[in-house]
PDB file of C-alpha atoms in Angstrom:
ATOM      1  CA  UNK A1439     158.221 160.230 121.119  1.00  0.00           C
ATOM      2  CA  UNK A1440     159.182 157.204 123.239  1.00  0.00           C
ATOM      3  CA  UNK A1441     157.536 156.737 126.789  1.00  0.00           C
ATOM      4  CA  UNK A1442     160.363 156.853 128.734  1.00  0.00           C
ATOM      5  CA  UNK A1443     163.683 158.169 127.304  1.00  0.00           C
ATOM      6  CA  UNK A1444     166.782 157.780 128.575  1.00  0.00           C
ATOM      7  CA  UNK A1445     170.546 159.099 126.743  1.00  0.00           C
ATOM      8  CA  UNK A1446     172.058 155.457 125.895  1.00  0.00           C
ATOM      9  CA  UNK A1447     175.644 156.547 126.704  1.00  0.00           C
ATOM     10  CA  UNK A1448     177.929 155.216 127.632  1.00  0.00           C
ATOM     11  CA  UNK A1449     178.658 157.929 130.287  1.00  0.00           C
ATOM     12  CA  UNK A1450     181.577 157.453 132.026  1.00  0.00           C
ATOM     13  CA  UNK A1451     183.047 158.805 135.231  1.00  0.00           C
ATOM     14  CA  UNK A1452     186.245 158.415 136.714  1.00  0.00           C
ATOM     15  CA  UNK A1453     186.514 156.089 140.404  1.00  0.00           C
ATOM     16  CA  UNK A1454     185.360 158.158 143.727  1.00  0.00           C
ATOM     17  CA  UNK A1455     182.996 160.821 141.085  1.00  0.00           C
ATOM     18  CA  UNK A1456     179.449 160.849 140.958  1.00  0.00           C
ATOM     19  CA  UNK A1457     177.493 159.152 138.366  1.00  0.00           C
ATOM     20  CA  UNK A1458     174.492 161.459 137.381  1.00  0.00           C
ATOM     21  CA  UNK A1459     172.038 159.268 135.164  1.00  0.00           C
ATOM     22  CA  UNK A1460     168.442 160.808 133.751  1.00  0.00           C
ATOM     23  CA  UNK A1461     165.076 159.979 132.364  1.00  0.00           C
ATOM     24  CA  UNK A1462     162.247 161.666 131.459  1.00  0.00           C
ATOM     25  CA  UNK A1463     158.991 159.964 130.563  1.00  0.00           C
ATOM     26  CA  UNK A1464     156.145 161.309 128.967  1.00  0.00           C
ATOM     27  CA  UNK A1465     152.661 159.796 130.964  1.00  0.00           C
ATOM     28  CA  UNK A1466     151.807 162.751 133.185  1.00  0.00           C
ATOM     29  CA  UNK A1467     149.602 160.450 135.358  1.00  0.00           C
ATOM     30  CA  UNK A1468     152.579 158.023 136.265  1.00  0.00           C
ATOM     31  CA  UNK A1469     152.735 157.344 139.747  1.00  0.00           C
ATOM     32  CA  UNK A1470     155.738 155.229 140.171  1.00  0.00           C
ATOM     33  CA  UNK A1471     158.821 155.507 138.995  1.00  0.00           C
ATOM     34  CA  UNK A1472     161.557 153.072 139.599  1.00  0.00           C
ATOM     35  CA  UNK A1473     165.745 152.333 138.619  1.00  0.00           C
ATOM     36  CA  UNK A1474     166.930 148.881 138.084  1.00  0.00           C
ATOM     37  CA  UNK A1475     170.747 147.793 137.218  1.00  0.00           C
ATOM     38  CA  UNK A1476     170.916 145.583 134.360  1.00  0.00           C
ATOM     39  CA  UNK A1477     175.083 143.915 134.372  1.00  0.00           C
ATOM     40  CA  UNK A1478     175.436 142.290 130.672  1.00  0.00           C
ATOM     41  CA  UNK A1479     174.068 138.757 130.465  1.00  0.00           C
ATOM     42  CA  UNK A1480     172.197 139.704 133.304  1.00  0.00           C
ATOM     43  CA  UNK A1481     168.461 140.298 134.615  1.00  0.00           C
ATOM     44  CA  UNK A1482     167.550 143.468 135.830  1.00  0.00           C
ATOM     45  CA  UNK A1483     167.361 144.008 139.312  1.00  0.00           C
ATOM     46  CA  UNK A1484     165.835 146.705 141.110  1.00  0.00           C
ATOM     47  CA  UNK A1485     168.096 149.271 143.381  1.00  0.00           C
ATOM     48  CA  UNK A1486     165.582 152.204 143.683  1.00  0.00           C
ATOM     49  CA  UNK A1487     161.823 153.564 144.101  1.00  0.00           C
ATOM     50  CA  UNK A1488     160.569 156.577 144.263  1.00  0.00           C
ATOM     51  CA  UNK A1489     156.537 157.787 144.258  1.00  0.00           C
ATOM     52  CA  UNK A1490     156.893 161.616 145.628  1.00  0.00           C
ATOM     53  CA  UNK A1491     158.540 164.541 144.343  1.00  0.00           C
ATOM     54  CA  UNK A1492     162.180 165.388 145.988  1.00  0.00           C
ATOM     55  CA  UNK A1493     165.186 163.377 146.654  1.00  0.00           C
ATOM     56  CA  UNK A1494     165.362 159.242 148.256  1.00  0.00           C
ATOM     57  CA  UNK A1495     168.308 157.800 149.650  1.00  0.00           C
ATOM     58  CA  UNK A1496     170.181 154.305 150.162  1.00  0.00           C
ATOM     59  CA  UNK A1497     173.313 153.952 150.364  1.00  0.00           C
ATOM     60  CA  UNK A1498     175.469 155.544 147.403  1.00  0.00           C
ATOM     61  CA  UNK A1499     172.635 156.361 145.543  1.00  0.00           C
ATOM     62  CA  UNK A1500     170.005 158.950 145.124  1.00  0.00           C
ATOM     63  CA  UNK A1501     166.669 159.213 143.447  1.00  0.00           C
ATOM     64  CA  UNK A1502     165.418 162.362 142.427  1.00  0.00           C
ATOM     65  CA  UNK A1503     161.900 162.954 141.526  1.00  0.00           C
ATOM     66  CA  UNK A1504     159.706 165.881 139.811  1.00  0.00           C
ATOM     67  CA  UNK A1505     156.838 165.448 138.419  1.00  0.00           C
ATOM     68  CA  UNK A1506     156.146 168.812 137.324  1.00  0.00           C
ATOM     69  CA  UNK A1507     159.151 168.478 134.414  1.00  0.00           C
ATOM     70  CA  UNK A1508     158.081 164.938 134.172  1.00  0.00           C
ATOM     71  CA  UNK A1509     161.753 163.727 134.910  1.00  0.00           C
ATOM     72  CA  UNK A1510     163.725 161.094 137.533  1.00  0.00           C
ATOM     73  CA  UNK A1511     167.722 160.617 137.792  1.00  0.00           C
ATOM     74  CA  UNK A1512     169.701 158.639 139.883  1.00  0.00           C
ATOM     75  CA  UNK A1513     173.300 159.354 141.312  1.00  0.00           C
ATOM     76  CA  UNK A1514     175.225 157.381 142.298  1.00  0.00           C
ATOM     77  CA  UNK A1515     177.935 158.713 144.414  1.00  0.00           C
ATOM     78  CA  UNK A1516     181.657 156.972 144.851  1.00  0.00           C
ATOM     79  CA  UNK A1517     181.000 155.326 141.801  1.00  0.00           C
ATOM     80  CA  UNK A1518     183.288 152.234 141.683  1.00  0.00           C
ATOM     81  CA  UNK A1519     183.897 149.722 138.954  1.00  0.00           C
ATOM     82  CA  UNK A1520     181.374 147.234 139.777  1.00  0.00           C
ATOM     83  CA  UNK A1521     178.963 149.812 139.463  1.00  0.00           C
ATOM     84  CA  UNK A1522     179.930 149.642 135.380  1.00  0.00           C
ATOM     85  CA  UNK A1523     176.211 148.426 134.233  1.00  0.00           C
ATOM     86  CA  UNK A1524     173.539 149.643 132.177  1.00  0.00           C
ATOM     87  CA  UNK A1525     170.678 151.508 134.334  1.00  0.00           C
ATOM     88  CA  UNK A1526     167.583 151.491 133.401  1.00  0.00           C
ATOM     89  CA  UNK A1527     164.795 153.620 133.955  1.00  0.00           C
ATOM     90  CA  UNK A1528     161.003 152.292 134.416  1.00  0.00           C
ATOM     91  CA  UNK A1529     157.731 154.207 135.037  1.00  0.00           C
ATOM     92  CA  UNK A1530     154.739 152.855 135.971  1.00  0.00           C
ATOM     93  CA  UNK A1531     151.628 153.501 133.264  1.00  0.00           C
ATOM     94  CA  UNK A1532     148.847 155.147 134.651  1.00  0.00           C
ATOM     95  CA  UNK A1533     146.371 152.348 134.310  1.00  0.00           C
ATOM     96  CA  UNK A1534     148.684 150.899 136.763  1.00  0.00           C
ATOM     97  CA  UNK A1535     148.943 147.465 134.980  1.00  0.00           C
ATOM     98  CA  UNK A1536     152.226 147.795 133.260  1.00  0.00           C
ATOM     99  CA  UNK A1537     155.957 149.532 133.921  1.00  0.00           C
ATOM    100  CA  UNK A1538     157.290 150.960 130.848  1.00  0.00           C
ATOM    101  CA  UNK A1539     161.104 150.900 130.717  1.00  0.00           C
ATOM    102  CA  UNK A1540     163.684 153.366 128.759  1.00  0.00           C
ATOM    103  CA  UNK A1541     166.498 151.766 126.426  1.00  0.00           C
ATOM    104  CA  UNK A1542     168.630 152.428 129.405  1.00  0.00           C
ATOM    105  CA  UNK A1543     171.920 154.504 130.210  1.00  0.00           C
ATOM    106  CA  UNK A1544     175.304 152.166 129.769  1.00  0.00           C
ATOM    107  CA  UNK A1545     177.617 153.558 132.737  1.00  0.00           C
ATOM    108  CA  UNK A1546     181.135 152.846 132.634  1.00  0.00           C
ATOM    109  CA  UNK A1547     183.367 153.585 135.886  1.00  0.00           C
ATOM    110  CA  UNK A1548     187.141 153.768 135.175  1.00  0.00           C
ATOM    111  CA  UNK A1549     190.012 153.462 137.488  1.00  0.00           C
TER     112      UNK A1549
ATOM    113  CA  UNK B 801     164.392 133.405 150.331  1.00  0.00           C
ATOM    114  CA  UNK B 802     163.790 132.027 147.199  1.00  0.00           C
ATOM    115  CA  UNK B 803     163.858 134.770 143.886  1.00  0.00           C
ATOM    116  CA  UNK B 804     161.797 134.068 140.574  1.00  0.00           C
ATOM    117  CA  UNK B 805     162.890 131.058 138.811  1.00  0.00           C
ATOM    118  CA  UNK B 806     162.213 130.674 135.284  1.00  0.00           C
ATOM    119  CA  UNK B 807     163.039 127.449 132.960  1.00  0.00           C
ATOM    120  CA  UNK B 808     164.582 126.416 130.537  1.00  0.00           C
ATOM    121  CA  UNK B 809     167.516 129.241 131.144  1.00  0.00           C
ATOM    122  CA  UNK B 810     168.316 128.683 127.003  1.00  0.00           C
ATOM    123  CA  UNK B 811     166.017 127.546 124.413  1.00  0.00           C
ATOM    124  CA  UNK B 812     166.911 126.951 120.298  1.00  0.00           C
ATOM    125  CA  UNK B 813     164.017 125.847 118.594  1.00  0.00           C
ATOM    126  CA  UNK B 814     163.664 125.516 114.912  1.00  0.00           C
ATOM    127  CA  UNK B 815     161.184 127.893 112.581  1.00  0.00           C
ATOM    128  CA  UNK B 816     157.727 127.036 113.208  1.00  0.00           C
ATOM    129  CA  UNK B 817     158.236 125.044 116.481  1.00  0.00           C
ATOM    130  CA  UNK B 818     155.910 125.958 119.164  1.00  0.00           C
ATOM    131  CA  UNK B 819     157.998 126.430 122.399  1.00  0.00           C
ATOM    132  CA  UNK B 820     156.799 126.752 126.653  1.00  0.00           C
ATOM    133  CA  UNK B 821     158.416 128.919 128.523  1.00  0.00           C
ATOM    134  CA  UNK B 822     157.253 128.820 132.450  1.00  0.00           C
ATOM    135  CA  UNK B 823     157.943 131.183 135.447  1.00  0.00           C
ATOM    136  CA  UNK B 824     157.571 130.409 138.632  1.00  0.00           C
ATOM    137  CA  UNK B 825     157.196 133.707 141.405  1.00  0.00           C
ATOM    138  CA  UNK B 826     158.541 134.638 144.469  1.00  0.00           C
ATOM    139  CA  UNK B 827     155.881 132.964 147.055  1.00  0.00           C
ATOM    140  CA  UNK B 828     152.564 134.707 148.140  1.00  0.00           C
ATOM    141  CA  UNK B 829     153.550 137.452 145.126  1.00  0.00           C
ATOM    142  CA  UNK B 830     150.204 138.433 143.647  1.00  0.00           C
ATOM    143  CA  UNK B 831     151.328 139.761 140.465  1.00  0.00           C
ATOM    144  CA  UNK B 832     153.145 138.253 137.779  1.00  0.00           C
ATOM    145  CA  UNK B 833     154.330 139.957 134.551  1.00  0.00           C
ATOM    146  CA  UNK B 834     156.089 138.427 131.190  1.00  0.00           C
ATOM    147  CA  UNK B 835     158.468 140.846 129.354  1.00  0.00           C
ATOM    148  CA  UNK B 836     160.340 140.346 125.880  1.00  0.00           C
ATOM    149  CA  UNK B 837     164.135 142.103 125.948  1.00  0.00           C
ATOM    150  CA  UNK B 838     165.815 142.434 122.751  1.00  0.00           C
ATOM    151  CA  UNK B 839     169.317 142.857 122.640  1.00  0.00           C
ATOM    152  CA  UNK B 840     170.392 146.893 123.591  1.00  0.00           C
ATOM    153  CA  UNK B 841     166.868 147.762 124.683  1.00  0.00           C
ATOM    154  CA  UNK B 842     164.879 147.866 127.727  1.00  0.00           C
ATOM    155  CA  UNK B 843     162.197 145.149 128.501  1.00  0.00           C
ATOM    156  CA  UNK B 844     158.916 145.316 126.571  1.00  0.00           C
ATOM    157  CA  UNK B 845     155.814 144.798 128.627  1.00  0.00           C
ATOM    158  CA  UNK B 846     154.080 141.360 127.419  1.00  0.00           C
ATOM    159  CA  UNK B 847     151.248 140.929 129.977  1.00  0.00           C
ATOM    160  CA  UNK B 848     150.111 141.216 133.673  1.00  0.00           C
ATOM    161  CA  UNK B 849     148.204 138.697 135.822  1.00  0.00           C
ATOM    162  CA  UNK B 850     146.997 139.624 138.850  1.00  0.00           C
ATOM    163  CA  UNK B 851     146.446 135.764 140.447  1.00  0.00           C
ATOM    164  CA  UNK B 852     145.044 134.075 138.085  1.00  0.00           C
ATOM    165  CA  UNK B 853     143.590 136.314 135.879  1.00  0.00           C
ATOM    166  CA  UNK B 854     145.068 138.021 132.801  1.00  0.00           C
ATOM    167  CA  UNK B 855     144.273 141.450 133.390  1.00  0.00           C
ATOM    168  CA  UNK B 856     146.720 143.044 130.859  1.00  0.00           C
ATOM    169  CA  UNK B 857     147.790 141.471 126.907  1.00  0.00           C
ATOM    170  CA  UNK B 858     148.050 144.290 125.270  1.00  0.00           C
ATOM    171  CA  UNK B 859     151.848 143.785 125.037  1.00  0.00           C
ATOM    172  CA  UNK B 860     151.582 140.279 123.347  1.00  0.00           C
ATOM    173  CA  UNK B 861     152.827 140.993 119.930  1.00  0.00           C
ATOM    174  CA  UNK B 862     150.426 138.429 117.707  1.00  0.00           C
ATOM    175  CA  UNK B 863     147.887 135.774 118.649  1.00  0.00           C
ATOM    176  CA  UNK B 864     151.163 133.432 118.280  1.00  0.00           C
ATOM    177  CA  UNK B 865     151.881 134.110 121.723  1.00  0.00           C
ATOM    178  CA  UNK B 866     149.740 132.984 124.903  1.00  0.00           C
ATOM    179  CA  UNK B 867     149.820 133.247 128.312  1.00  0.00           C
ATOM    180  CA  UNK B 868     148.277 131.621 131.213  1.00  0.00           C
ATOM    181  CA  UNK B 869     148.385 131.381 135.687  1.00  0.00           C
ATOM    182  CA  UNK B 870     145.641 128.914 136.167  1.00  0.00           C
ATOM    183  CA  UNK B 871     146.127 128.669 140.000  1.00  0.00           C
ATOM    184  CA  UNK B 872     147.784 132.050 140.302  1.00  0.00           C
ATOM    185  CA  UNK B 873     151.436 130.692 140.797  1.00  0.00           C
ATOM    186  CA  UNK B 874     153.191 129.483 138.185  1.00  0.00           C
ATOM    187  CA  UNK B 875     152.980 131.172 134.455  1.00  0.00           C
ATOM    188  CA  UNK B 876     153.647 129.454 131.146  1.00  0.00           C
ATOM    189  CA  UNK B 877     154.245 132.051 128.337  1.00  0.00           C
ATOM    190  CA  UNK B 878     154.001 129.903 124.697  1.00  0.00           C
ATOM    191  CA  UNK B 879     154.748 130.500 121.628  1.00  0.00           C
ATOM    192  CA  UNK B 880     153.104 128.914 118.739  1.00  0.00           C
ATOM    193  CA  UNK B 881     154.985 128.215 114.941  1.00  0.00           C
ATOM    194  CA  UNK B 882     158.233 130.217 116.246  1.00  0.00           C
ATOM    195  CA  UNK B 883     159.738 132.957 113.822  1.00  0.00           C
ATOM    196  CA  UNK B 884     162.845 134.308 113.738  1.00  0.00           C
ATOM    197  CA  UNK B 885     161.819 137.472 114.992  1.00  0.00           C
ATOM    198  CA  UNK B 886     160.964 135.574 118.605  1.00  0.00           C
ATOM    199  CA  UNK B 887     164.257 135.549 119.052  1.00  0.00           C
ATOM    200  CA  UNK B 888     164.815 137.338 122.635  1.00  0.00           C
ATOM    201  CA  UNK B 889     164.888 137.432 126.136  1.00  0.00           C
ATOM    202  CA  UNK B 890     162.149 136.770 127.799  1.00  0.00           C
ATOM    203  CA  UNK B 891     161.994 137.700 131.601  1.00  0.00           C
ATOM    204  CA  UNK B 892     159.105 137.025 133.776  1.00  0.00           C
ATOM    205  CA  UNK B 893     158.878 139.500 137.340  1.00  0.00           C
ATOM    206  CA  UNK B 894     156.200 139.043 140.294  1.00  0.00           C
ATOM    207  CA  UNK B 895     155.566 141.816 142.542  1.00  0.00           C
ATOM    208  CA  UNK B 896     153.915 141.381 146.018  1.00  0.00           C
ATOM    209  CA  UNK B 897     151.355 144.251 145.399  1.00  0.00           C
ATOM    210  CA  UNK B 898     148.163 143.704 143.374  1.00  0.00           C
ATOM    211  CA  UNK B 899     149.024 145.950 140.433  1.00  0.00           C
ATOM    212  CA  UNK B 900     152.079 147.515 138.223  1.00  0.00           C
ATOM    213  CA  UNK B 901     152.667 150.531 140.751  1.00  0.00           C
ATOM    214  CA  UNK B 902     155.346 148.781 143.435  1.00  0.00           C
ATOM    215  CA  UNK B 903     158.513 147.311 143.159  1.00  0.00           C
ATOM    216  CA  UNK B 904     158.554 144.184 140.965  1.00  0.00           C
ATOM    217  CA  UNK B 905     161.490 141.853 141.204  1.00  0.00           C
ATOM    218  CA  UNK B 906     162.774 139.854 137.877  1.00  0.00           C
ATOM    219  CA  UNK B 907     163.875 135.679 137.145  1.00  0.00           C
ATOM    220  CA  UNK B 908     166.933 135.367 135.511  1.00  0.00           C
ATOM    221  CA  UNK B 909     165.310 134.985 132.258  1.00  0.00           C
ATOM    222  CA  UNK B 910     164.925 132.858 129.071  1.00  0.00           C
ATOM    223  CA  UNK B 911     167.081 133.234 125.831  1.00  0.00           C
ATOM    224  CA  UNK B 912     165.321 131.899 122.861  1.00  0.00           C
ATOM    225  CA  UNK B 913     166.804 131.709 120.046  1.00  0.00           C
ATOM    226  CA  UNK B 914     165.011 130.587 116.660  1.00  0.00           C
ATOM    227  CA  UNK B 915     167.155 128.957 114.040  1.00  0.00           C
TER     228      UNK B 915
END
């Protein structure tokens, strides 16, 4: 069983819908849990953090947290095209010296 | 200001070359990380220094590969005798907190490819 798993897609969702991605990870101790955007031929870089149970927003986008299932999502609402990326989920390891990422989620918005 | 820079942006080195790949953070960041992305995967962890020590290797996948921060800025990752199975991305990320547990922010990253 992977670390932190995440459905590769792609998933996509029409323009103006909400994009509903998941992850579940299996370190009950994790204490941080974060989503970065990752565009092809591209770094990742970091949209959301979340350390407590319930819901954080910014923006267009919501984390959700709950530890108790061991599971995080992001949506992403009003999805537009440029928001066609892969998403990748990352949890930080309970020794607190590493982030373990997922395989990612490819999202695809269309028009 | 000024993101994570990391050089050369594109590397092709022959079988068995040793290659240097540096990183340099985002200013008064703390922590430093080196990961390896293949293509269609997340990032693999590599290892963690917090300043300049090396507080985390267990990612570094044979003694071919080496890692140093000796004046906790800039981090050189090298790889010794280069195999085909190098071939990657390699992305280094600095974070402004003293461990893995807050946001950490990535360079643009290396391709290395080995011919």
């Amino acid at each position: 069983q992977k670390e932190v798993e995440q459905n590769s897609g792609p998933l996509s969702v029409p323009e103006g819908a909400i994009a509903s991605l998941n992850c579940t990870y299996s370190d009950r101790g994790s204490q941080s849990f974060f989503w970065y955007r990752q565009y092809s031929g591209k770094s990742p870089e970091l949209i959301m953090s979340i350390y407590s149970n319930g819901d954080k927003e910014d923006g267009r986008f919501t984390a959700q947290l709950n530890k108790a299932s061991q599971y995080v999502s992001l949506l992403i609402r009003d999805s537009q095209p440029s928001d066609s990326a892969t998403y990748l989920c990352a949890v930080s390891y309970s020794s607190a010296s590493k982030i373990i990422f997922g395989s990612g989620t490819r999202l695809s918005i269309r028009p | 200001g000024a993101g994570v820079s990391q050089s050369p942006r594109y590397k092709v080195a022959k079988r068995g070359q040793d290659v240097a790949l540096r990183c340099d953070p985002i200013s008064g960041h703390v922590s430093l990380f080196w990961y390896q992305q293949a293509l269609g995967q997340g990032p693999e962890f590599l290892t963690y220094f917090q300043n300049e020590a090396q507080l985390d290797k267990s990612g570094l996948p044979s003694d071919r590969f080496f890692a140093e921060r000796p004046e906790g800025s800039v981090s050189t990752l090298k790889i010794q005798r280069t195999q085909q199975e190098d071939s990657a991305v390699y992305l280094c990320a600095s974070s402004l907190a003293a461990s893995a547990s807050y946001e950490q922010y990535f360079g643009p990253g290396t391709r290395l490819t080995v011919t």
